[in-house]
Coordinates of C-alpha atoms in Angstrom, one line a residue:
X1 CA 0.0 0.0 0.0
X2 CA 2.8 2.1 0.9
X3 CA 4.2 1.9 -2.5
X4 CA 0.7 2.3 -4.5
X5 CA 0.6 5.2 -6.6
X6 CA -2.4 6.1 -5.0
X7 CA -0.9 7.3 -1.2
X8 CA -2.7 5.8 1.3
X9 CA -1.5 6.6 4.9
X10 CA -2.0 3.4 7.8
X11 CA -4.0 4.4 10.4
X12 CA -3.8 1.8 13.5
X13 CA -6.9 1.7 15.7
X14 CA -7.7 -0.6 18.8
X15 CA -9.6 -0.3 22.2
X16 CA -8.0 -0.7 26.3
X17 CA -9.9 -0.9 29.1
X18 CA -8.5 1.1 31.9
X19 CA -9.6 0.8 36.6
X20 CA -8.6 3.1 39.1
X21 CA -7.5 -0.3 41.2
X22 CA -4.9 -1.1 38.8
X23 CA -1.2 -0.3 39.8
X24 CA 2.2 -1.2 39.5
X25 CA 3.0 -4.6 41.1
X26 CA 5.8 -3.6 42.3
X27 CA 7.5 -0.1 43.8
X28 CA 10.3 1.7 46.4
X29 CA 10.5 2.6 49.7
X30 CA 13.2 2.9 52.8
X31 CA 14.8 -0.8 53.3
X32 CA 13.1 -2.7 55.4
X33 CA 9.8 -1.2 55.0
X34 CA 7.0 -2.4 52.7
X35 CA 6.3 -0.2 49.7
X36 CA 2.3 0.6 49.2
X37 CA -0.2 2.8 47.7
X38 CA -3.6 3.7 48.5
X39 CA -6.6 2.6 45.6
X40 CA -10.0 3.0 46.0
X41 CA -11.8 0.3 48.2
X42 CA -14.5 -0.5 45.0
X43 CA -13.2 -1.1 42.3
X44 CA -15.7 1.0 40.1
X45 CA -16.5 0.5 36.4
X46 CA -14.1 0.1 33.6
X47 CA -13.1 3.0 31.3
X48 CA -12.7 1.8 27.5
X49 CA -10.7 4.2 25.4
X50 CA -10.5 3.6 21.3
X51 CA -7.2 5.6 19.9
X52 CA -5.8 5.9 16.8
X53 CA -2.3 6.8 16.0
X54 CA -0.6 7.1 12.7
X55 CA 3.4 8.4 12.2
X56 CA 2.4 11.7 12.7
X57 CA 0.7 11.3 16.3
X58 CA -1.7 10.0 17.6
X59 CA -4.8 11.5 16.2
X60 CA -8.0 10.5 18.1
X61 CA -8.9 9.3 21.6
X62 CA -12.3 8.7 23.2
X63 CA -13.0 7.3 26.3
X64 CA -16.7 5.2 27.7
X65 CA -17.7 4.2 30.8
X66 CA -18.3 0.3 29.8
X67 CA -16.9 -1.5 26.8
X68 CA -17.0 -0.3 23.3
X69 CA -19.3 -1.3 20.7
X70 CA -20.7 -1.0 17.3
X71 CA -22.4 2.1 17.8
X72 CA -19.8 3.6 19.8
X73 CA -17.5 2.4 16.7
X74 CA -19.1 4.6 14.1
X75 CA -19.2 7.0 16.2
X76 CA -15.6 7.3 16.6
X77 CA -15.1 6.5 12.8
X78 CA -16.8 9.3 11.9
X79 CA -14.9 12.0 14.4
X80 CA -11.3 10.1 12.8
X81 CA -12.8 10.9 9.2
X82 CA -13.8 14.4 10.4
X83 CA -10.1 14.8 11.2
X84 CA -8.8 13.2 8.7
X85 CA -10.2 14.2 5.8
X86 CA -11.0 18.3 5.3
X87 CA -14.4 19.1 4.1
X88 CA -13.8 20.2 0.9
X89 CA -12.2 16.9 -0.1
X90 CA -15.4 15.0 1.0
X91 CA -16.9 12.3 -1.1
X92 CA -14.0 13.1 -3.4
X93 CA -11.6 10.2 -5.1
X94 CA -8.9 10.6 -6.9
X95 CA -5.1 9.2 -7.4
X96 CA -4.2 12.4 -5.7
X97 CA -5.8 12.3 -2.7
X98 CA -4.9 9.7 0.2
X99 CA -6.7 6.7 1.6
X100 CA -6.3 6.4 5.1
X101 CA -6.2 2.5 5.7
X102 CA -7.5 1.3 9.2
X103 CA -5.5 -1.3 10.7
X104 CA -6.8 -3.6 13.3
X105 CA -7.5 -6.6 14.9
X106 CA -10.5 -8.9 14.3
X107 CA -13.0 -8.1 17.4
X108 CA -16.3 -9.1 16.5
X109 CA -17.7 -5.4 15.7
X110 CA -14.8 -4.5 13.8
X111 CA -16.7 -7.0 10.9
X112 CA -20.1 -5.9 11.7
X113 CA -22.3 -4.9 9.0
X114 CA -22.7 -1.7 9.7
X115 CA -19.2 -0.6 9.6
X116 CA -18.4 -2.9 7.1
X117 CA -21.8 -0.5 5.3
X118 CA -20.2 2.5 6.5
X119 CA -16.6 2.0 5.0
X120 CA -18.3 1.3 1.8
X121 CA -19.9 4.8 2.0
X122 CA -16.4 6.7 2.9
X123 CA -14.3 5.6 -0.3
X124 CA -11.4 7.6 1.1
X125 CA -11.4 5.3 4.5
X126 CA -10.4 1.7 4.1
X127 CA -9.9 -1.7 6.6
X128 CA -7.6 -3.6 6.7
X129 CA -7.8 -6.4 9.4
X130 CA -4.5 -8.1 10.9
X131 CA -3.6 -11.8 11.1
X132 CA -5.2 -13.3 14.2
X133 CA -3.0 -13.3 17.8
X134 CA -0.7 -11.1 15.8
X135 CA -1.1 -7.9 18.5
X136 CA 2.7 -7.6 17.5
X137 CA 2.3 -6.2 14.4
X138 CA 0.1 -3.2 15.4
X139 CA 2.2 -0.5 17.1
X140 CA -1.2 1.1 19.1
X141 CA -0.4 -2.2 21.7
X142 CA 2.7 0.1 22.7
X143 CA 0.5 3.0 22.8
X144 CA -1.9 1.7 24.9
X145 CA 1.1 0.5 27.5
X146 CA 2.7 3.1 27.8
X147 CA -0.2 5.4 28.1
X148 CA -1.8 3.4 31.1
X149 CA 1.4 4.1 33.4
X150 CA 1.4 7.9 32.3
X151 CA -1.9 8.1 33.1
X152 CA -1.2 7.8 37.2
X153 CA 1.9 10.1 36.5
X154 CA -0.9 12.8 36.8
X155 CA -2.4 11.3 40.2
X156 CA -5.9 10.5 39.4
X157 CA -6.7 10.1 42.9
X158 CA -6.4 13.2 43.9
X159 CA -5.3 15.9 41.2
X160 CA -7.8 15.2 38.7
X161 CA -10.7 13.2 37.3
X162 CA -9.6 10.3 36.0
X163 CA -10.8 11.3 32.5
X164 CA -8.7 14.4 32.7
X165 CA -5.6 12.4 33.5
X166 CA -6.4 9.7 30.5
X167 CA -6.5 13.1 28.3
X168 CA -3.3 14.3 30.1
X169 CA -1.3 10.9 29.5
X170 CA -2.5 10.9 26.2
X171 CA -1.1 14.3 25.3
X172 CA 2.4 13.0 27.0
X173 CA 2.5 10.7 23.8
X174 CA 4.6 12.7 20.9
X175 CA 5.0 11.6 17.2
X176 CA 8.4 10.4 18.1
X177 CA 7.1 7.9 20.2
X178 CA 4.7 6.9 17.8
X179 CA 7.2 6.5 14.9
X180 CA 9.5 4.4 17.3
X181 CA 6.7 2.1 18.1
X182 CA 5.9 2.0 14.1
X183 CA 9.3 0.8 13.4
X184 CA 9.3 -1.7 16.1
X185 CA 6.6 -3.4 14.6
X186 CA 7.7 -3.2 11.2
X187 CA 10.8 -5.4 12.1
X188 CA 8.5 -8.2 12.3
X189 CA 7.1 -7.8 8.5
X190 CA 9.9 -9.8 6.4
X191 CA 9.4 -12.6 9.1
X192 CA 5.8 -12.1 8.5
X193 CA 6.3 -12.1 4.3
X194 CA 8.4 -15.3 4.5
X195 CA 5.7 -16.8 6.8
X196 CA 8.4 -18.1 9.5
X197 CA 7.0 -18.7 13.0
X198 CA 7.5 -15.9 15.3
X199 CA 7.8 -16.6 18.6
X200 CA 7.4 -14.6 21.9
X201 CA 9.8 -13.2 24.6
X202 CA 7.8 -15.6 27.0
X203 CA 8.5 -19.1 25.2
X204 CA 12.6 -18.1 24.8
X205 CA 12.5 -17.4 28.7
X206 CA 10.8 -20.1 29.3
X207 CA 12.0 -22.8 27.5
X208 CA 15.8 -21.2 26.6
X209 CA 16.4 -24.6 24.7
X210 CA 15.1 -24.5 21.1
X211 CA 14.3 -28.0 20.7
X212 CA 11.7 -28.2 23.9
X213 CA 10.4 -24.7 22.2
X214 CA 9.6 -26.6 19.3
X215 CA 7.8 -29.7 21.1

């Protein structure tokens, strides 16, 4: 796609759920004295946030109380096209003017009808859906990592709302960040085209010997 004569620019999209209650597992303090934190005593309801970055930035957040769905999808299609695409170029094709191809993974909604329907009625948005358990390949995973962590750099607890620290974290995140992440992935492409198996950090730690990786 890259190389099309038509540009078309990848757009990688995915959704994280995000609790007060979760913290770092582990931490510092004076020797010989237990390191803790205080968290809320409920747990309270999940926060789903759906992102997009691209190698410019990242480009769209929105967060929901609950988990994300097809209606809440299109919704944040249609803000990404909004900012994506000015309004003079709208419902206009041509080998001049980019495609912007969303990249993600294969949730159930991502293939439902409707926004399979409403791709099919922006020609200048496209899917594109990754291989299955291949989270590797789609540099928004990093996003999402690094921006949980940032997120309590802000001190949710008592600073802010949570929401305005998930907006905070996410303006921590630069292009630079999102380029390195980008490139991370990419290493894994001529692996990918030569269809070898690609193995995680997790099966070479645990089983350092090839041979039992391979049985």
């Amino acid at each position: 796609m890259e190389a099309n004569q038509v540009p078309h620019e990848i757009i990688y999209v995915d959704e994280a759920g995000f609790n007060l209650a979760k913290r770092h597992r582990r931490g510092r303090n004076i020797i010989g004295q237990r390191a803790t934190v205080t968290v809320p005593g409920q747990r309270g309801a999940n926060i789903t946030m759906c992102a997009a970055i691209s190698n410019n930035s990242a480009l769209l957040h929105k967060c929901q109380i609950g988990p994300y769905n097809t209606d809440r999808l299109l919704l944040f299609l249609e803000d990404l096209h909004e900012r994506l695409v000015p309004e003079v170029e709208r419902g206009q094709v041509g080998d001049h003017l980019p495609i912007y191809v969303i990249t993600w993974d294969n949730v159930a909604f991502h293939h439902s009808r409707a926004v399979t329907t409403w791709f099919d009625a922006h020609p200048r948005m496209m899917s594109h859906f990754l291989a299955p358990y291949s989270p590797f390949l789609n540099p928004i995973e990093e996003f999402f990592s690094a921006w949980r962590w940032k997120v309590f750099d802000h001190h949710p607890h008592d600073q802010m709302s949570l929401l305005d620290a998930m907006d905070a974290a996410c303006q921590d995140i630069t292009a630079e960040h999102c380029q390195g992440w980008i490139k991370h992935a990419k290493r894994f492409f001529p692996q990918c085209l030569a269809r070898e198996d690609i193995r995680c950090d997790v099966d070479e730690n645990m089983w350092p010997n090839a041979e039992d990786r391979a049985e």
